[in-house]
Structures are given as C-alpha cells and as structure tokens.
Amino acid sequence: MKKFLHVQDIGPLSSALQEAAEIKKDRFAHDTLGKNKTLLMIFFNNSLRTRLSTQKAAMNLGMNVIVLDVNAGAWKLETERGVIMDGDKSEHLLEAIPVMGSYCDIIGIRSFAGLTDRSYDYEETVFNQFVQYSGRPVFAMETATVHPLQAFADLITIEEHKTKARPKVVLTWAPHPKALPQAVPNSFAEWMNAADVDLVITHPEGYELDPQFVGDARVEYNQMKALEGADFVYAKNWSCPGVTNPSDYGKVLSKEMSWTIDAAHMAVTDNGKFMHCLPVRRGMIVTDDVIEAPTSLVIPEAANREISAQVVIKRILETL
Ligand code: CP
C-alpha cells in the first residue's frame, strides 16, 4: 500500500478486520518488521489520539518515529503555488516535502480543511502534494476531507460489539459552537457503506454530505425517526459541506440543541451503543449520562486507533 486515504486503499475489509483482530491478540508479533525504518508524522493541526496511537503502533512494529508539529518550531509553510512569499511564511511546501521525505521511509499527514475553498479542500491538495513530491508512501492522519484511521477503528469497534449480523448504524449530526470539517463523517459513511451494516444518516437540512460518501445510505431529516431501533449511534458535528449551496461551504448553519444526544434519544434505539471519535464537547454533542453510560464505546473506540494504525503501517512496511 503506497497511499492510504480511502476505504478501497486497504482492500477487502474482511481481511483487514481479520488482521486487526490478530494484531489485537499480539500487537508485538511483528516487532522487527520496522527495524531501521522511520515514520515521519507531520501535524499541521492539533491531536491527542492520532499522535499517541499512531506513534505507539509504529513502535509496536519496531520503527523509529519522528513527529513534526509544523506550527510549533518549524518554518511557517506556504502551501499555495504562484504566490509572492513576502509574508510570514519562510518556506514553500514544495521544497519542504522532498526534504522531509529524505529523512524517512513512511509519512503520515494531519492537515485539516481550511473550510473556505471547497475545491482546494475536496481535491485534497495538501495530501496529494505529499504523495506527488515526497517519494514516500503517505497515509492520512485526518486530511481535508477524510479520517480513515478513525473510520477503520470505528469499524473494528462495531465488529467487536455488534449483536446482530447486520446492525443498524446511525450517523447523526449534533450541535457545536465552531465550524468543524467533514472528514470524520465523510470517512465514517464511506467505511460503513463498504461494511455489512444498515447505515442511516441524519442531520438538519443543508448539512448534506458529499454524495461520494453518502453512497447508498438512507438520509432521514427527522433525527428521532432515524434513531429508532439503532444498534449504534455515531454522533458528530460537521460544518456545511456546501453540496446544496456551495456559498455555505464551511459555515455553521445550525446550533439546534434538540439534536444533542441525550437519554431521550438513546431510549428509542435498540439498546444502542453511543460512539464518538473524540474530542467531544459534553452538553453540546452528548450529555454526561449518555457518554458515561456502560453503553458508551468512546474509550474502546479510541483504544482501537492503535490497532487500525498498526494494520495500515504494517501493510505499508510490507511493500517497502
Ligand atoms: N479522533 C481523533 O482523531 O482525535 P485527535 O484529534 O485527538 O487525534
């Protein structure tokens, strides 16, 4: 695997899930595979889970790891081509990328959406520049439009906790004070569509996700109706994807607090399990009682980030 961005990059999900289960049983079974290989993790944005879980996964495989926080100590990078660099950005990404590639064997990138230029974000401009100019395999640690390591961990978690062959999984928008990217819901929808689940997506009108991610999922604007009989409730905020009205791209169209997941919402599910990628704002996305309930999976879900990262890095190492 030379690039990890979309669900199809990992191949058949059944074998990826099987490999995840094997790694979970013995995460040090391949602890020499990465000997003398270096992972460079590049963060343009903050992280807790992705940073720790991905570094741990690489260390389980015997790799060396370098972490670069671009906004904390590196030269400020220009990402646009054709600009006169007379501002505060000292280095262009197009020089920085091959330099970074020369110090490592694999690159992981975290670079969020700017939420101002839909085309720039949805063309995955920054991620694709790394693919094109680094000379190294590159994997997404949340890019402008996708967060596949999270979605893979979510799928592992659903596999571990499902009580039906084909569970009902509901992806629900929930309110948030600030504009957030669509990467997590995009990838969650993409991976659930590829898995054997009954996916329903619910959000206020105007928040329609890009059709490439919605796929065959049912979209239901009545949140309570969508949640009826759900086995898994995946809550997430996202800003306007700009599908129906491109000028609204990246805007907060609603802060409707009736969409916050509380006990009344969970009561209409089929003993549904609560999921969220974290970090989560309590009282906005979910109430304390729901996230603290035994049916909340947020901690095992975060723990599975180590497993999803390890499958991906292992597969990349096997192609070097
Ligand atoms: N879920 C997730 O990616 O968490 P971090 O932003 O803390 O890495």
Short mmCIF file of C-alpha atoms and ligand atoms in Angstrom, two decimals:
data_model
loop_
_atom_site.label_atom_id
_atom_site.label_comp_id
_atom_site.label_asym_id
_atom_site.label_seq_id
_atom_site.Cartn_x
_atom_site.Cartn_y
_atom_site.Cartn_z
CA MET A 1 0.00 0.00 0.00
CA LYS A 2 1.60 3.28 -1.16
CA LYS A 3 -1.23 5.59 -0.12
CA PHE A 4 -3.98 5.36 2.50
CA LEU A 5 -6.82 7.83 2.10
CA HIS A 6 -9.98 5.93 1.15
CA VAL A 7 -11.53 2.61 2.16
CA GLN A 8 -10.60 0.97 -1.15
CA ASP A 9 -6.89 1.62 -0.43
CA ILE A 10 -6.95 -1.11 2.22
CA GLY A 11 -8.52 -3.79 0.01
CA PRO A 12 -11.14 -6.29 1.26
CA LEU A 13 -12.48 -5.21 4.65
CA SER A 14 -12.87 -8.79 5.85
CA SER A 15 -9.12 -9.41 5.62
CA ALA A 16 -8.32 -6.00 7.17
CA LEU A 17 -10.62 -6.80 10.10
CA GLN A 18 -9.09 -10.26 10.45
CA GLU A 19 -5.62 -8.72 10.54
CA ALA A 20 -6.81 -6.16 13.12
CA ALA A 21 -8.09 -8.99 15.35
CA GLU A 22 -4.76 -10.83 15.06
CA ILE A 23 -2.76 -7.70 15.91
CA LYS A 24 -5.02 -7.05 18.88
CA LYS A 25 -4.26 -10.53 20.22
CA ASP A 26 -0.49 -9.94 19.93
CA ARG A 27 0.49 -6.42 18.95
CA PHE A 28 4.22 -7.26 19.17
CA ALA A 29 4.10 -10.24 16.78
CA HIS A 30 5.82 -8.17 14.04
CA ASP A 31 8.15 -6.12 16.21
CA THR A 32 11.11 -6.42 13.83
CA LEU A 33 9.23 -5.58 10.60
CA GLY A 34 10.00 -1.88 11.01
CA LYS A 35 13.63 -2.24 12.15
CA ASN A 36 15.75 0.62 10.78
CA LYS A 37 12.66 2.19 9.17
CA THR A 38 11.48 5.65 10.13
CA LEU A 39 7.94 7.03 10.27
CA LEU A 40 7.62 10.81 10.00
CA MET A 41 4.34 12.08 11.44
CA ILE A 42 3.58 15.63 10.27
CA PHE A 43 0.94 17.64 12.12
CA PHE A 44 -0.45 20.86 10.69
CA ASN A 45 -3.21 20.63 13.36
CA ASN A 46 -3.60 19.55 16.98
CA SER A 47 -4.07 15.94 18.06
CA LEU A 48 -4.15 13.72 21.12
CA ARG A 49 -5.37 10.28 19.96
CA THR A 50 -3.87 10.24 16.47
CA ARG A 51 -0.45 11.31 17.69
CA LEU A 52 -0.26 8.80 20.54
CA SER A 53 -1.94 5.83 18.89
CA THR A 54 -0.05 6.11 15.59
CA GLN A 55 3.31 6.53 17.31
CA LYS A 56 2.54 3.54 19.56
CA ALA A 57 1.53 1.44 16.55
CA ALA A 58 4.77 2.25 14.73
CA MET A 59 6.79 1.45 17.87
CA ASN A 60 4.97 -1.91 18.19
CA LEU A 61 6.35 -2.67 14.71
CA GLY A 62 9.89 -1.73 15.73
CA MET A 63 10.01 1.58 13.82
CA ASN A 64 11.78 4.82 14.66
CA VAL A 65 9.33 7.74 14.81
CA ILE A 66 9.85 11.46 14.21
CA VAL A 67 7.00 13.85 14.99
CA LEU A 68 6.91 17.31 13.39
CA ASP A 69 4.46 19.94 14.62
CA VAL A 70 4.59 22.32 11.71
CA ASN A 71 3.12 25.20 13.72
CA ALA A 72 5.38 24.74 16.74
CA GLY A 73 9.02 25.17 15.82
CA ALA A 74 9.20 24.53 12.06
CA TRP A 75 9.36 27.29 9.46
CA LYS A 76 5.91 28.51 8.60
CA LEU A 77 4.98 26.81 5.33
CA GLU A 78 3.34 28.28 2.24
CA THR A 79 1.01 25.75 0.61
CA GLU A 80 -0.34 27.73 -2.38
CA ARG A 81 1.58 27.84 -5.68
CA GLY A 82 2.16 31.09 -7.55
CA VAL A 83 2.21 33.39 -4.52
CA ILE A 84 4.83 36.05 -3.78
CA MET A 85 6.20 34.92 -0.43
CA ASP A 86 6.63 38.34 1.16
CA GLY A 87 4.64 37.50 4.31
CA ASP A 88 5.40 35.41 7.39
CA LYS A 89 5.80 32.09 5.55
CA SER A 90 9.51 31.34 5.09
CA GLU A 91 9.43 28.04 3.19
CA HIS A 92 7.28 26.53 0.47
CA LEU A 93 5.73 23.12 0.98
CA LEU A 94 7.07 22.06 -2.42
CA GLU A 95 10.68 22.29 -1.14
CA ALA A 96 9.84 21.12 2.37
CA ILE A 97 8.09 17.92 1.20
CA PRO A 98 11.04 16.27 -0.62
CA VAL A 99 13.36 17.36 2.21
CA MET A 100 11.07 15.68 4.75
CA GLY A 101 10.83 12.62 2.52
CA SER A 102 14.63 12.29 2.52
CA TYR A 103 14.65 11.69 6.30
CA CYS A 104 12.08 8.87 6.49
CA ASP A 105 10.53 5.79 4.89
CA ILE A 106 6.83 6.47 5.50
CA ILE A 107 4.93 9.74 6.04
CA GLY A 108 1.69 10.32 8.00
CA ILE A 109 -0.08 13.65 7.43
CA ARG A 110 -2.61 15.57 9.50
CA SER A 111 -3.85 18.61 7.57
CA PHE A 112 -7.42 19.78 8.18
CA ALA A 113 -9.73 21.53 5.77
CA GLY A 114 -9.42 25.31 5.59
CA LEU A 115 -13.23 25.42 5.12
CA THR A 116 -13.01 28.47 2.82
CA ASP A 117 -12.23 26.96 -0.60
CA ARG A 118 -14.26 23.80 -1.22
CA SER A 119 -12.35 22.78 -4.34
CA TYR A 120 -8.95 23.16 -2.63
CA ASP A 121 -10.16 21.02 0.29
CA TYR A 122 -12.07 18.37 -1.69
CA GLU A 123 -9.21 17.94 -4.20
CA GLU A 124 -7.03 17.02 -1.17
CA THR A 125 -4.41 19.47 -2.40
CA VAL A 126 -2.01 19.20 0.55
CA PHE A 127 -2.20 15.39 0.89
CA ASN A 128 -1.73 14.89 -2.85
CA GLN A 129 1.31 17.18 -2.87
CA PHE A 130 2.92 14.87 -0.30
CA VAL A 131 2.05 11.85 -2.44
CA GLN A 132 3.49 13.52 -5.54
CA TYR A 133 6.66 15.10 -4.16
CA SER A 134 7.81 13.10 -1.10
CA GLY A 135 8.83 9.88 -2.87
CA ARG A 136 7.42 8.00 0.14
CA PRO A 137 4.20 6.12 0.95
CA VAL A 138 1.81 8.56 2.61
CA PHE A 139 -1.13 7.86 4.90
CA ALA A 140 -3.85 10.18 6.17
CA MET A 141 -3.99 11.05 9.86
CA GLU A 142 -7.07 13.23 9.05
CA THR A 143 -6.87 15.28 5.93
CA ALA A 144 -9.12 17.95 4.46
CA THR A 145 -11.95 15.54 3.69
CA VAL A 146 -11.25 12.15 5.31
CA HIS A 147 -10.11 10.46 8.52
CA PRO A 148 -9.69 6.80 7.51
CA LEU A 149 -7.69 5.66 10.57
CA GLN A 150 -10.65 6.81 12.69
CA ALA A 151 -13.26 5.13 10.48
CA PHE A 152 -11.27 1.87 10.46
CA ALA A 153 -11.07 1.98 14.28
CA ASP A 154 -14.83 2.69 14.38
CA LEU A 155 -15.49 -0.35 12.19
CA ILE A 156 -13.27 -2.58 14.36
CA THR A 157 -15.24 -1.35 17.41
CA ILE A 158 -18.61 -2.09 15.78
CA GLU A 159 -17.41 -5.56 14.78
CA GLU A 160 -16.39 -6.23 18.38
CA HIS A 161 -19.66 -5.02 19.93
CA LYS A 162 -22.36 -5.93 17.42
CA THR A 163 -25.03 -8.42 18.48
CA LYS A 164 -26.64 -8.76 15.02
CA ALA A 165 -25.11 -9.86 11.73
CA ARG A 166 -26.21 -6.58 10.09
CA PRO A 167 -26.58 -3.86 12.75
CA LYS A 168 -28.38 -0.58 12.22
CA VAL A 169 -25.80 2.23 12.44
CA VAL A 170 -26.96 5.85 12.63
CA LEU A 171 -24.62 8.73 11.89
CA THR A 172 -26.17 11.80 13.48
CA TRP A 173 -25.15 15.45 13.27
CA ALA A 174 -25.05 17.21 16.65
CA PRO A 175 -24.51 20.89 17.54
CA HIS A 176 -21.12 22.52 18.14
CA PRO A 177 -20.11 26.15 18.72
CA LYS A 178 -17.45 26.27 15.97
CA ALA A 179 -17.20 25.18 12.34
CA LEU A 180 -15.70 21.69 12.11
CA PRO A 181 -14.52 19.81 8.99
CA GLN A 182 -16.49 16.98 7.41
CA ALA A 183 -13.59 14.49 7.45
CA VAL A 184 -14.89 12.23 10.22
CA PRO A 185 -18.49 11.87 8.96
CA ASN A 186 -17.25 11.53 5.37
CA SER A 187 -14.96 8.62 6.23
CA PHE A 188 -17.44 7.05 8.65
CA ALA A 189 -20.10 6.99 5.92
CA GLU A 190 -17.62 5.72 3.32
CA TRP A 191 -16.41 2.84 5.53
CA MET A 192 -19.91 1.90 6.76
CA ASN A 193 -21.13 1.77 3.16
CA ALA A 194 -18.33 -0.68 2.42
CA ALA A 195 -19.15 -2.77 5.51
CA ASP A 196 -22.17 -5.01 6.13
CA VAL A 197 -24.32 -2.55 8.12
CA ASP A 198 -27.63 -0.73 7.64
CA LEU A 199 -26.45 2.91 7.53
CA VAL A 200 -28.79 5.84 8.18
CA ILE A 201 -27.52 9.43 8.16
CA THR A 202 -29.47 12.18 9.92
CA HIS A 203 -28.81 15.93 10.01
CA PRO A 204 -30.66 19.22 9.63
CA GLU A 205 -31.39 20.28 6.06
CA GLY A 206 -28.39 21.98 4.47
CA TYR A 207 -25.83 19.63 6.04
CA GLU A 208 -25.94 17.04 3.23
CA LEU A 209 -22.61 15.23 2.95
CA ASP A 210 -20.90 14.87 -0.42
CA PRO A 211 -22.67 12.15 -2.46
CA GLN A 212 -19.39 10.23 -2.94
CA PHE A 213 -19.51 9.49 0.81
CA VAL A 214 -23.28 9.13 1.31
CA GLY A 215 -23.37 6.33 -1.24
CA ASP A 216 -26.36 4.06 -0.70
CA ALA A 217 -27.06 5.22 2.86
CA ARG A 218 -30.57 6.39 3.76
CA VAL A 219 -30.79 10.08 4.69
CA GLU A 220 -33.51 10.90 7.25
CA TYR A 221 -34.02 14.51 8.35
CA ASN A 222 -36.11 13.51 11.39
CA GLN A 223 -33.44 12.60 13.94
CA MET A 224 -35.74 10.69 16.33
CA LYS A 225 -37.15 8.64 13.45
CA ALA A 226 -33.61 7.87 12.25
CA LEU A 227 -32.57 6.68 15.71
CA GLU A 228 -35.47 4.23 16.13
CA GLY A 229 -34.08 0.72 16.58
CA ALA A 230 -30.45 1.82 16.16
CA ASP A 231 -27.75 -0.56 17.39
CA PHE A 232 -25.03 2.09 17.17
CA VAL A 233 -25.40 5.88 17.42
CA TYR A 234 -22.42 7.73 15.97
CA ALA A 235 -22.66 11.41 16.87
CA LYS A 236 -20.54 14.08 15.20
CA ASN A 237 -20.77 17.71 14.31
CA TRP A 238 -19.77 18.94 10.88
CA SER A 239 -19.98 22.29 9.13
CA CYS A 240 -21.93 22.80 5.94
CA PRO A 241 -20.40 20.64 3.17
CA GLY A 242 -21.69 23.06 0.54
CA VAL A 243 -23.39 20.36 -1.52
CA THR A 244 -26.76 22.07 -1.96
CA ASN A 245 -25.42 25.62 -1.66
CA PRO A 246 -21.66 25.99 -2.38
CA SER A 247 -21.55 29.51 -0.89
CA ASP A 248 -22.44 27.99 2.52
CA TYR A 249 -19.35 25.74 2.49
CA GLY A 250 -17.73 25.60 5.94
CA LYS A 251 -20.47 27.61 7.65
CA VAL A 252 -22.34 26.81 10.86
CA LEU A 253 -25.97 26.76 9.71
CA SER A 254 -27.48 25.49 12.96
CA LYS A 255 -26.74 25.17 16.66
CA GLU A 256 -30.05 23.43 17.32
CA MET A 257 -29.67 21.94 20.79
CA SER A 258 -32.55 19.48 20.35
CA TRP A 259 -30.04 17.44 18.28
CA THR A 260 -27.76 16.87 21.34
CA ILE A 261 -27.76 13.13 22.10
CA ASP A 262 -29.39 12.60 25.49
CA ALA A 263 -31.22 9.78 27.27
CA ALA A 264 -34.45 10.50 25.37
CA HIS A 265 -32.63 10.00 22.06
CA MET A 266 -30.98 6.78 23.24
CA ALA A 267 -34.34 5.50 24.58
CA VAL A 268 -35.72 5.00 21.04
CA THR A 269 -32.73 2.87 19.99
CA ASP A 270 -32.41 -0.90 20.41
CA ASN A 271 -30.17 -0.63 23.49
CA GLY A 272 -27.92 1.35 21.17
CA LYS A 273 -24.24 1.91 21.82
CA PHE A 274 -23.01 5.50 21.76
CA MET A 275 -19.94 6.34 19.66
CA HIS A 276 -17.91 9.48 19.01
CA CYS A 277 -14.36 9.91 17.68
CA LEU A 278 -13.35 12.35 20.48
CA PRO A 279 -12.56 15.02 21.47
CA VAL A 280 -16.19 15.70 22.31
CA ARG A 281 -17.92 18.72 23.84
CA ARG A 282 -20.25 17.49 26.58
CA GLY A 283 -23.56 19.28 26.75
CA MET A 284 -23.31 20.13 23.03
CA ILE A 285 -22.83 16.79 21.24
CA VAL A 286 -23.83 14.46 24.08
CA THR A 287 -24.98 14.64 27.67
CA ASP A 288 -22.83 13.41 30.57
CA ASP A 289 -25.14 10.50 31.39
CA VAL A 290 -25.03 9.10 27.84
CA ILE A 291 -21.25 9.33 27.40
CA GLU A 292 -20.65 7.88 30.87
CA ALA A 293 -23.17 5.02 30.47
CA PRO A 294 -21.99 1.39 30.09
CA THR A 295 -23.35 1.58 26.53
CA SER A 296 -20.83 4.27 25.59
CA LEU A 297 -17.97 2.95 23.42
CA VAL A 298 -15.88 6.10 23.20
CA ILE A 299 -12.91 4.69 25.15
CA PRO A 300 -12.61 1.28 23.39
CA GLU A 301 -13.13 3.15 20.11
CA ALA A 302 -10.16 5.43 20.87
CA ALA A 303 -8.09 2.42 22.00
CA ASN A 304 -8.73 0.77 18.64
CA ARG A 305 -6.94 3.67 16.94
CA GLU A 306 -3.69 1.90 17.84
CA ILE A 307 -4.92 -1.23 16.08
CA SER A 308 -6.17 0.49 12.91
CA ALA A 309 -2.89 2.42 12.63
CA GLN A 310 -0.87 -0.75 13.14
CA VAL A 311 -2.67 -2.61 10.33
CA VAL A 312 -2.08 0.31 7.96
CA ILE A 313 1.59 0.87 8.84
CA LYS A 314 2.28 -2.89 8.75
CA ARG A 315 0.81 -3.16 5.26
CA ILE A 316 2.87 -0.20 4.07
CA LEU A 317 6.05 -1.67 5.58
CA GLU A 318 5.37 -4.94 3.75
CA THR A 319 5.53 -3.06 0.41
CA LEU A 320 8.84 -1.23 1.06
N1 CP B 1 -10.22 11.29 16.93
C1 CP B 1 -9.06 11.94 16.73
O1 CP B 1 -8.51 11.96 15.63
O2 CP B 1 -8.54 12.52 17.85
P1 CP B 1 -7.32 13.56 17.85
O3 CP B 1 -7.80 14.78 17.08
O4 CP B 1 -7.05 13.85 19.29
O5 CP B 1 -6.15 12.94 17.16
#
